[in-house]
């Protein structure tokens, strides 16, 4: 790992500012400490955002919004923007520097800070937590930050601003007692609260925008754990959403963790709803000395009210007794105050950021210094990655994946392990994933929404293209173009400025129903009977049952037809200049190619998944004949009988809602064998995610960079398919990670046990290496296995169409294994030669089979 000193820092043109050192990382930015070139004592924070991370116009807009807002507002409890520099490659926001980091440090790192931070040691001595073993803060801190937060929100309201991303990470703390020494001078400067405590300032206006109090926004943003339920439920929301977030922050300051945790939006929403406005506080707050103040509890409950209409209003909140309480009783007497002042000055002199006071091991745990040694991208990183073009197949090694698993673990597990580091990582990664998912879903929605179809001709072509049994070399027809109506053409680009993220797209089942809606209303018109499509598909998207079998069939057939186009595997990818494809036909070709690869990898992941996860009733039924990659795989001998029995005969529905996952398998028990299968499944899902994420990146580049306002139906279907698979793979990969982590916690799965969160510097042993799972190897072995069994079947004259699909599948698998040509690839030249030879020989078999099939037909 690069040491701090080795890390390069950017140089800001103009010479006015000097960048010193990285101090934090967000989803889209790196934050550095720095100073004015002319005055080394004038410290600043520099938020660097690479333009390459903002290819999506929405992100760029968010940043420009942040700049515009921050420039306009000046408030003692809001982090000030000093300046903004733009270069061809980056944005640099020069901001007020907050040496005590963000509120998460106080909440989650208190113990380490007490040991190592001279100022905070003294502060915590004077304001000890209610429970030494928990992460909650002293009520002086809570009331102080409540008042400071309320004060800044009042200011924002006066400017018609909603922050929309209030969370502890965005509440920064500056060193107290610098440039003032007493309560009077403190208040004169406009500050409120307790003068000798660190000062809270709201930061990160990336999501904020001007929003009149009565208007409703349609933008999904913020961090899920702190998001209001109406946002999680994709409803319109108003400024009161910020009040919910204030409630979550207050709760976290009291209890050390957010009030509700879950693995995804949907689960989180359900939990909040199920709570039925009953907010649970830890037991130690309900009895004895550590009882939580009733007024504070009541305020938290008012803020955490499910229905925004019943939630406390801003006026009532601002009038709340605690918000207006005189806190001078908490102020420290003179001699201690002088001591604190001296320590504050020392902090400024030492020029050390809060994380630098933490022990090295812990520093790297904090998301402000993400571990650099990851070999494998996490699901989030894979998902967030847009530059896969040159290297779409980094070998996916599970052990490192496991090392990062700890950052993705789910709340229940964190609770069990008391891993606050995981908490921090969870929140961070969660947001990254959500952002990428949001982007993908948004693009798919935007494409889904355009224009009206020429329904008469489209219906015929689509039927031809995607239905019926796979026939050798049958070309897929390009469907007629879907023309954007003038109204939509005009509104498309404006809509994304206005509606940065589409709410309706985020629910996977919603995604499918929307895609089906398109399929029904656009392809088949409203008279399904005419096109041979059942009425269920001909209804409007609102009326129809969203998961009709035929619809899943449509997607499945679409994919299988693509998989059968094996000649494309040979031709390789069409050229994309700087990741940008200009014409529509090439983009369709490109997507088909990536979809074929993603599909075979995904299908194999599904096989593994079915071996691990017990399926229930209806869900077991497969809706399609499926690719041969989904054919049952021999169970590993090491998997226990129960699992084997469950795996046998279990067939997954490709369209099964993955949101059922959490409910599905509460009784899932893992042993070493199943842990290995689990790792393999994760590896395959990650690979699939990489390919799907790349597909959407390329589509996004094309869509936003071209002046196209027309989208072919085929492209539209492909995009919907990619989106559907992306959401599914992401959820399943995360689900399996959780399972592995639980297994790890219970001491099962040898490979996992060594990769504890604390073992950041752990050197892999030979055993670790032996347990590594490589995607290339998995695909290679599987491809040979299915092509061999297809050859046997072919010799017996069994299921020739199935054999065709098997050969095609194995060619795509081998091609995918070959994709990564970088030095990071597991394969050397010799391996590549062997794989290419296999591809040629399977291709020859396929050709002769196809001739046989066409003679038979
Ligand atoms: N002005 C600042 N002074 C000191 N530290 C800062 C400052 N701004 C940000 N940081 C640190 O850098 C971290 C990352 O900041 P950033 O605003 O990029 O991301 P974030 O809000 O945590 O994440 P996201 O943008 O994904 O919501 C913060 O959590 C904080 O610890």
Short mmCIF file of C-alpha atoms and ligand atoms in Angstrom, two decimals, residues 23-33 44-49 66 79-80 94-105 165 167-173 203-207 222-223 353-354 366-368 427-428 431-432 435, ligand 1:
data_model
loop_
_atom_site.label_atom_id
_atom_site.label_comp_id
_atom_site.label_asym_id
_atom_site.label_seq_id
_atom_site.Cartn_x
_atom_site.Cartn_y
_atom_site.Cartn_z
CA UNK A 23 -7.84 13.65 4.42
CA UNK A 24 -11.08 12.19 3.14
CA UNK A 25 -12.87 10.42 0.37
CA UNK A 26 -16.47 10.59 -0.73
CA UNK A 27 -18.21 8.76 -3.53
CA UNK A 28 -17.11 11.25 -6.11
CA UNK A 29 -14.45 13.34 -4.49
CA UNK A 30 -11.16 13.22 -2.69
CA UNK A 31 -10.70 15.80 0.03
CA UNK A 32 -7.26 17.26 0.82
CA UNK A 33 -5.95 19.58 3.46
CA UNK A 44 -8.15 25.12 3.71
CA UNK A 45 -9.80 21.91 2.61
CA UNK A 46 -9.74 21.12 -1.10
CA UNK A 47 -12.39 18.88 -2.52
CA UNK A 48 -11.12 17.48 -5.80
CA UNK A 49 -13.61 16.00 -8.18
CA UNK A 66 -23.05 22.58 -4.90
CA UNK A 79 -18.95 25.02 5.69
CA UNK A 80 -17.95 28.02 3.58
CA UNK A 94 -11.56 25.35 -1.90
CA UNK A 95 -13.40 25.16 1.41
CA UNK A 96 -13.19 26.13 5.00
CA UNK A 97 -11.12 23.48 6.80
CA UNK A 98 -12.62 21.48 9.67
CA UNK A 99 -9.73 19.85 11.52
CA UNK A 100 -11.96 17.58 13.60
CA UNK A 101 -13.40 15.80 10.57
CA UNK A 102 -17.02 14.77 10.64
CA UNK A 103 -19.41 13.68 13.33
CA UNK A 104 -18.80 9.98 12.70
CA UNK A 105 -15.35 10.35 14.27
CA UNK A 165 -28.26 14.62 2.44
CA UNK A 167 -26.04 12.52 7.74
CA UNK A 168 -23.17 12.42 10.24
CA UNK A 169 -20.56 12.33 7.45
CA UNK A 170 -21.80 15.67 6.21
CA UNK A 171 -21.70 17.32 9.62
CA UNK A 172 -18.15 18.59 9.95
CA UNK A 173 -16.50 19.78 13.11
CA UNK A 203 -21.27 20.36 4.40
CA UNK A 204 -21.80 18.67 1.07
CA UNK A 205 -24.50 20.40 -0.83
CA UNK A 206 -24.16 18.06 -3.80
CA UNK A 207 -27.76 17.10 -3.40
CA UNK A 222 -29.37 11.26 0.17
CA UNK A 223 -27.96 8.32 2.04
CA UNK A 353 -6.28 16.17 10.75
CA UNK A 354 -8.32 14.13 13.21
CA UNK A 366 -11.80 4.68 8.22
CA UNK A 367 -13.27 5.52 4.89
CA UNK A 368 -11.19 8.66 4.79
CA UNK A 427 -22.52 3.64 4.92
CA UNK A 428 -19.93 4.67 2.38
CA UNK A 431 -24.08 5.06 -1.08
CA UNK A 432 -21.71 4.21 -3.91
CA UNK A 435 -25.59 5.88 -6.75
N1 LIG B 1 -14.06 21.03 4.64
C1 LIG B 1 -13.60 19.89 5.16
N2 LIG B 1 -12.76 19.90 6.19
C2 LIG B 1 -12.31 18.75 6.73
N3 LIG B 1 -12.66 17.52 6.32
C3 LIG B 1 -13.52 17.46 5.30
C4 LIG B 1 -14.02 18.61 4.65
N4 LIG B 1 -14.85 18.22 3.68
C5 LIG B 1 -14.86 16.90 3.71
N5 LIG B 1 -14.05 16.41 4.67
C6 LIG B 1 -13.82 14.98 5.01
O1 LIG B 1 -13.82 14.25 3.81
C7 LIG B 1 -14.88 13.28 3.84
C8 LIG B 1 -15.43 13.13 2.43
O2 LIG B 1 -16.11 14.28 2.07
P1 LIG B 1 -17.11 14.35 0.83
O3 LIG B 1 -17.93 15.57 0.98
O4 LIG B 1 -16.42 14.14 -0.44
O5 LIG B 1 -17.89 13.02 0.93
P2 LIG B 1 -19.11 12.48 1.79
O6 LIG B 1 -20.10 13.55 2.05
O7 LIG B 1 -18.58 11.71 2.95
O8 LIG B 1 -19.64 11.42 0.78
P3 LIG B 1 -20.62 11.56 -0.40
O9 LIG B 1 -20.17 12.66 -1.30
O10 LIG B 1 -20.45 10.24 -1.00
O11 LIG B 1 -21.95 11.78 0.23
C9 LIG B 1 -15.88 13.83 4.86
O12 LIG B 1 -16.70 12.82 5.39
C10 LIG B 1 -14.95 14.46 5.87
O13 LIG B 1 -14.45 13.49 6.78
#
